[in-house]
Amino acid sequence: MMSVTGQMPKATDLREVLSFKKPDLNLRRRRLDAALTIDDPRTIARRRTPRTKPSQGHTARSAKGCAVLAAQT
């Protein structure tokens, strides 16, 4: 069997091919830069926004109770 030895490229040659950028620590800016469409930030906003719990006046059970109380008066 023949052994094949590879050559390592010089650092100056790699610098031309590879380009490193500074990491962006601002999460908002990084997400907006990575967004491809306008729906991407909307989806992120929906995931990050906390959902509110419905108040007692909007539940079906309390609405039924209000109707019963209104009928009694």
mmCIF file of N, CA and C in Angstrom:
data_model
loop_
_atom_site.group_PDB
_atom_site.id
_atom_site.type_symbol
_atom_site.label_atom_id
_atom_site.label_comp_id
_atom_site.label_asym_id
_atom_site.label_seq_id
_atom_site.Cartn_x
_atom_site.Cartn_y
_atom_site.Cartn_z
ATOM 1 N N MET A 1 0.825 -1.182 0.000
ATOM 2 C CA MET A 1 0.000 0.000 0.000
ATOM 3 C C MET A 1 0.868 1.244 0.000
ATOM 4 N N MET A 2 0.455 2.238 -0.742
ATOM 5 C CA MET A 2 1.210 3.482 -0.790
ATOM 6 C C MET A 2 0.604 4.467 0.204
ATOM 7 N N SER A 3 1.441 5.164 0.888
ATOM 8 C CA SER A 3 0.926 6.192 1.789
ATOM 9 C C SER A 3 0.968 7.532 1.058
ATOM 10 N N VAL A 4 -0.109 8.249 1.202
ATOM 11 C CA VAL A 4 -0.222 9.539 0.535
ATOM 12 C C VAL A 4 -0.114 10.617 1.602
ATOM 13 N N THR A 5 0.774 11.519 1.403
ATOM 14 C CA THR A 5 0.909 12.620 2.354
ATOM 15 C C THR A 5 0.318 13.871 1.735
ATOM 16 N N GLY A 6 -0.522 14.544 2.516
ATOM 17 C CA GLY A 6 -1.145 15.769 2.032
ATOM 18 C C GLY A 6 -0.330 16.977 2.432
ATOM 19 N N GLN A 7 -0.562 18.040 1.771
ATOM 20 C CA GLN A 7 0.144 19.271 2.099
ATOM 21 C C GLN A 7 -0.808 20.216 2.803
ATOM 22 N N MET A 8 -0.302 20.869 3.809
ATOM 23 C CA MET A 8 -1.095 21.858 4.528
ATOM 24 C C MET A 8 -0.918 23.208 3.837
ATOM 25 N N PRO A 9 -2.012 23.922 3.613
ATOM 26 C CA PRO A 9 -1.878 25.236 2.982
ATOM 27 C C PRO A 9 -1.253 26.240 3.951
ATOM 28 N N LYS A 10 -0.652 27.235 3.387
ATOM 29 C CA LYS A 10 -0.039 28.286 4.203
ATOM 30 C C LYS A 10 -1.136 29.170 4.800
ATOM 31 N N ALA A 11 -0.828 29.771 5.930
ATOM 32 C CA ALA A 11 -1.794 30.628 6.614
ATOM 33 C C ALA A 11 -2.185 31.821 5.748
ATOM 34 N N THR A 12 -1.259 32.330 4.982
ATOM 35 C CA THR A 12 -1.581 33.482 4.134
ATOM 36 C C THR A 12 -2.550 33.092 3.022
ATOM 37 N N ASP A 13 -2.448 31.846 2.549
ATOM 38 C CA ASP A 13 -3.394 31.374 1.533
ATOM 39 C C ASP A 13 -4.787 31.187 2.132
ATOM 40 N N LEU A 14 -4.848 30.694 3.368
ATOM 41 C CA LEU A 14 -6.142 30.494 4.018
ATOM 42 C C LEU A 14 -6.824 31.824 4.324
ATOM 43 N N ARG A 15 -6.070 32.828 4.646
ATOM 44 C CA ARG A 15 -6.646 34.120 4.987
ATOM 45 C C ARG A 15 -7.436 34.688 3.809
ATOM 46 N N GLU A 16 -6.991 34.430 2.607
ATOM 47 C CA GLU A 16 -7.697 34.919 1.423
ATOM 48 C C GLU A 16 -9.030 34.201 1.235
ATOM 49 N N VAL A 17 -9.064 32.918 1.576
ATOM 50 C CA VAL A 17 -10.262 32.119 1.359
ATOM 51 C C VAL A 17 -11.268 32.289 2.502
ATOM 52 N N LEU A 18 -10.766 32.244 3.731
ATOM 53 C CA LEU A 18 -11.633 32.340 4.901
ATOM 54 C C LEU A 18 -11.706 33.777 5.378
ATOM 55 N N SER A 19 -12.893 34.200 5.705
ATOM 56 C CA SER A 19 -13.035 35.539 6.272
ATOM 57 C C SER A 19 -13.827 35.409 7.571
ATOM 58 N N PHE A 20 -13.265 35.887 8.645
ATOM 59 C CA PHE A 20 -13.916 35.834 9.941
ATOM 60 C C PHE A 20 -14.463 37.208 10.258
ATOM 61 N N LYS A 21 -15.639 37.215 10.873
ATOM 62 C CA LYS A 21 -16.210 38.490 11.271
ATOM 63 C C LYS A 21 -16.379 38.499 12.785
ATOM 64 N N LYS A 22 -16.464 39.675 13.332
ATOM 65 C CA LYS A 22 -16.630 39.811 14.768
ATOM 66 C C LYS A 22 -18.018 39.294 15.153
ATOM 67 N N PRO A 23 -18.133 38.602 16.273
ATOM 68 C CA PRO A 23 -19.463 38.143 16.695
ATOM 69 C C PRO A 23 -20.316 39.326 17.139
ATOM 70 N N ASP A 24 -21.570 39.307 16.737
ATOM 71 C CA ASP A 24 -22.497 40.364 17.100
ATOM 72 C C ASP A 24 -23.203 39.949 18.384
ATOM 73 N N LEU A 25 -22.994 40.684 19.452
ATOM 74 C CA LEU A 25 -23.581 40.328 20.740
ATOM 75 C C LEU A 25 -24.991 40.875 20.915
ATOM 76 N N ASN A 26 -25.441 41.731 20.005
ATOM 77 C CA ASN A 26 -26.792 42.269 20.066
ATOM 78 C C ASN A 26 -27.736 41.239 19.442
ATOM 79 N N LEU A 27 -28.531 40.576 20.289
ATOM 80 C CA LEU A 27 -29.411 39.508 19.809
ATOM 81 C C LEU A 27 -30.443 40.015 18.819
ATOM 82 N N ARG A 28 -31.016 41.174 19.090
ATOM 83 C CA ARG A 28 -32.060 41.706 18.209
ATOM 84 C C ARG A 28 -31.509 41.961 16.813
ATOM 85 N N ARG A 29 -30.358 42.623 16.757
ATOM 86 C CA ARG A 29 -29.755 42.916 15.458
ATOM 87 C C ARG A 29 -29.369 41.631 14.730
ATOM 88 N N ARG A 30 -28.862 40.649 15.480
ATOM 89 C CA ARG A 30 -28.452 39.390 14.850
ATOM 90 C C ARG A 30 -29.664 38.651 14.280
ATOM 91 N N ARG A 31 -30.779 38.635 15.016
ATOM 92 C CA ARG A 31 -31.985 37.969 14.507
ATOM 93 C C ARG A 31 -32.543 38.675 13.282
ATOM 94 N N LEU A 32 -32.545 40.002 13.308
ATOM 95 C CA LEU A 32 -33.076 40.741 12.163
ATOM 96 C C LEU A 32 -32.182 40.577 10.937
ATOM 97 N N ASP A 33 -30.880 40.502 11.146
ATOM 98 C CA ASP A 33 -29.976 40.285 10.017
ATOM 99 C C ASP A 33 -30.140 38.883 9.439
ATOM 100 N N ALA A 34 -30.469 37.913 10.289
ATOM 101 C CA ALA A 34 -30.613 36.532 9.834
ATOM 102 C C ALA A 34 -31.983 36.264 9.217
ATOM 103 N N ALA A 35 -32.943 37.181 9.399
ATOM 104 C CA ALA A 35 -34.288 36.973 8.876
ATOM 105 C C ALA A 35 -34.285 37.066 7.353
ATOM 106 N N LEU A 36 -34.933 36.117 6.726
ATOM 107 C CA LEU A 36 -34.994 36.110 5.267
ATOM 108 C C LEU A 36 -36.229 36.831 4.750
ATOM 109 N N THR A 37 -37.338 36.725 5.479
ATOM 110 C CA THR A 37 -38.578 37.384 5.072
ATOM 111 C C THR A 37 -39.112 38.189 6.240
ATOM 112 N N ILE A 38 -40.153 38.950 6.013
ATOM 113 C CA ILE A 38 -40.770 39.738 7.080
ATOM 114 C C ILE A 38 -41.500 38.837 8.070
ATOM 115 N N ASP A 39 -41.849 37.627 7.649
ATOM 116 C CA ASP A 39 -42.546 36.704 8.549
ATOM 117 C C ASP A 39 -41.621 36.129 9.612
ATOM 118 N N ASP A 40 -40.326 36.099 9.368
ATOM 119 C CA ASP A 40 -39.403 35.553 10.360
ATOM 120 C C ASP A 40 -39.404 36.362 11.657
ATOM 121 N N PRO A 41 -39.254 37.686 11.625
ATOM 122 C CA PRO A 41 -39.335 38.434 12.891
ATOM 123 C C PRO A 41 -40.717 38.349 13.532
ATOM 124 N N ARG A 42 -41.765 38.254 12.720
ATOM 125 C CA ARG A 42 -43.108 38.107 13.292
ATOM 126 C C ARG A 42 -43.232 36.801 14.060
ATOM 127 N N THR A 43 -42.688 35.729 13.486
ATOM 128 C CA THR A 43 -42.737 34.441 14.152
ATOM 129 C C THR A 43 -41.940 34.478 15.449
ATOM 130 N N ILE A 44 -40.784 35.123 15.419
ATOM 131 C CA ILE A 44 -39.968 35.241 16.628
ATOM 132 C C ILE A 44 -40.721 36.046 17.685
ATOM 133 N N ALA A 45 -41.368 37.122 17.261
ATOM 134 C CA ALA A 45 -42.111 37.958 18.213
ATOM 135 C C ALA A 45 -43.265 37.182 18.833
ATOM 136 N N ARG A 46 -43.937 36.359 18.052
ATOM 137 C CA ARG A 46 -45.040 35.570 18.604
ATOM 138 C C ARG A 46 -44.546 34.557 19.620
ATOM 139 N N ARG A 47 -43.367 33.986 19.360
ATOM 140 C CA ARG A 47 -42.818 33.017 20.303
ATOM 141 C C ARG A 47 -42.380 33.687 21.592
ATOM 142 N N ARG A 48 -41.844 34.891 21.506
ATOM 143 C CA ARG A 48 -41.267 35.549 22.675
ATOM 144 C C ARG A 48 -42.293 36.317 23.500
ATOM 145 N N THR A 49 -43.427 36.676 22.913
ATOM 146 C CA THR A 49 -44.432 37.453 23.618
ATOM 147 C C THR A 49 -45.240 36.526 24.516
ATOM 148 N N PRO A 50 -45.330 36.837 25.815
ATOM 149 C CA PRO A 50 -46.110 35.976 26.700
ATOM 150 C C PRO A 50 -47.600 36.095 26.411
ATOM 151 N N ARG A 51 -48.273 34.995 26.535
ATOM 152 C CA ARG A 51 -49.721 34.987 26.301
ATOM 153 C C ARG A 51 -50.433 35.371 27.594
ATOM 154 N N THR A 52 -51.545 36.090 27.447
ATOM 155 C CA THR A 52 -52.303 36.491 28.617
ATOM 156 C C THR A 52 -53.343 35.435 28.930
ATOM 157 N N LYS A 53 -53.665 35.333 30.192
ATOM 158 C CA LYS A 53 -54.721 34.412 30.599
ATOM 159 C C LYS A 53 -56.047 35.142 30.454
ATOM 160 N N PRO A 54 -57.092 34.451 30.024
ATOM 161 C CA PRO A 54 -58.392 35.129 29.882
ATOM 162 C C PRO A 54 -58.945 35.500 31.253
ATOM 163 N N SER A 55 -59.553 36.657 31.330
ATOM 164 C CA SER A 55 -60.151 37.068 32.592
ATOM 165 C C SER A 55 -61.444 36.290 32.815
ATOM 166 N N GLN A 56 -61.978 36.368 34.011
ATOM 167 C CA GLN A 56 -63.160 35.589 34.351
ATOM 168 C C GLN A 56 -64.393 35.998 33.547
ATOM 169 N N GLY A 57 -64.437 37.222 33.070
ATOM 170 C CA GLY A 57 -65.602 37.691 32.324
ATOM 171 C C GLY A 57 -65.697 37.124 30.921
ATOM 172 N N HIS A 58 -64.625 36.487 30.407
ATOM 173 C CA HIS A 58 -64.625 36.026 29.029
ATOM 174 C C HIS A 58 -64.752 34.518 28.890
ATOM 175 N N THR A 59 -64.893 33.816 29.991
ATOM 176 C CA THR A 59 -65.012 32.363 29.884
ATOM 177 C C THR A 59 -66.458 31.978 29.616
ATOM 178 N N ALA A 60 -66.652 30.834 29.028
ATOM 179 C CA ALA A 60 -68.001 30.384 28.665
ATOM 180 C C ALA A 60 -68.837 30.122 29.909
ATOM 181 N N ARG A 61 -68.209 29.586 30.951
ATOM 182 C CA ARG A 61 -68.957 29.254 32.149
ATOM 183 C C ARG A 61 -69.485 30.516 32.828
ATOM 184 N N SER A 62 -68.662 31.559 32.914
ATOM 185 C CA SER A 62 -69.126 32.766 33.574
ATOM 186 C C SER A 62 -70.146 33.503 32.697
ATOM 187 N N ALA A 63 -70.026 33.372 31.375
ATOM 188 C CA ALA A 63 -71.013 33.996 30.494
ATOM 189 C C ALA A 63 -72.373 33.331 30.683
ATOM 190 N N LYS A 64 -72.342 32.009 30.866
ATOM 191 C CA LYS A 64 -73.591 31.294 31.108
ATOM 192 C C LYS A 64 -74.185 31.721 32.450
ATOM 193 N N GLY A 65 -73.311 31.894 33.445
ATOM 194 C CA GLY A 65 -73.775 32.340 34.759
ATOM 195 C C GLY A 65 -74.360 33.729 34.692
ATOM 196 N N CYS A 66 -73.781 34.601 33.903
ATOM 197 C CA CYS A 66 -74.313 35.969 33.754
ATOM 198 C C CYS A 66 -75.687 35.931 33.092
ATOM 199 N N ALA A 67 -75.860 35.045 32.132
ATOM 200 C CA ALA A 67 -77.153 34.946 31.446
ATOM 201 C C ALA A 67 -78.222 34.438 32.415
ATOM 202 N N VAL A 68 -77.859 33.514 33.288
ATOM 203 C CA VAL A 68 -78.814 32.998 34.267
ATOM 204 C C VAL A 68 -79.181 34.096 35.257
ATOM 205 N N LEU A 69 -78.195 34.865 35.709
ATOM 206 C CA LEU A 69 -78.474 35.961 36.641
ATOM 207 C C LEU A 69 -79.329 37.035 35.967
ATOM 208 N N ALA A 70 -79.090 37.311 34.705
ATOM 209 C CA ALA A 70 -79.878 38.327 33.998
ATOM 210 C C ALA A 70 -81.313 37.863 33.817
ATOM 211 N N ALA A 71 -81.504 36.557 33.632
ATOM 212 C CA ALA A 71 -82.854 36.033 33.449
ATOM 213 C C ALA A 71 -83.642 36.049 34.752
ATOM 214 N N GLN A 72 -82.934 35.953 35.884
ATOM 215 C CA GLN A 72 -83.616 35.940 37.183
ATOM 216 C C GLN A 72 -84.092 37.320 37.579
ATOM 217 N N THR A 73 -83.480 38.360 37.101
ATOM 218 C CA THR A 73 -83.862 39.711 37.523
ATOM 219 C C THR A 73 -84.976 40.257 36.708
#
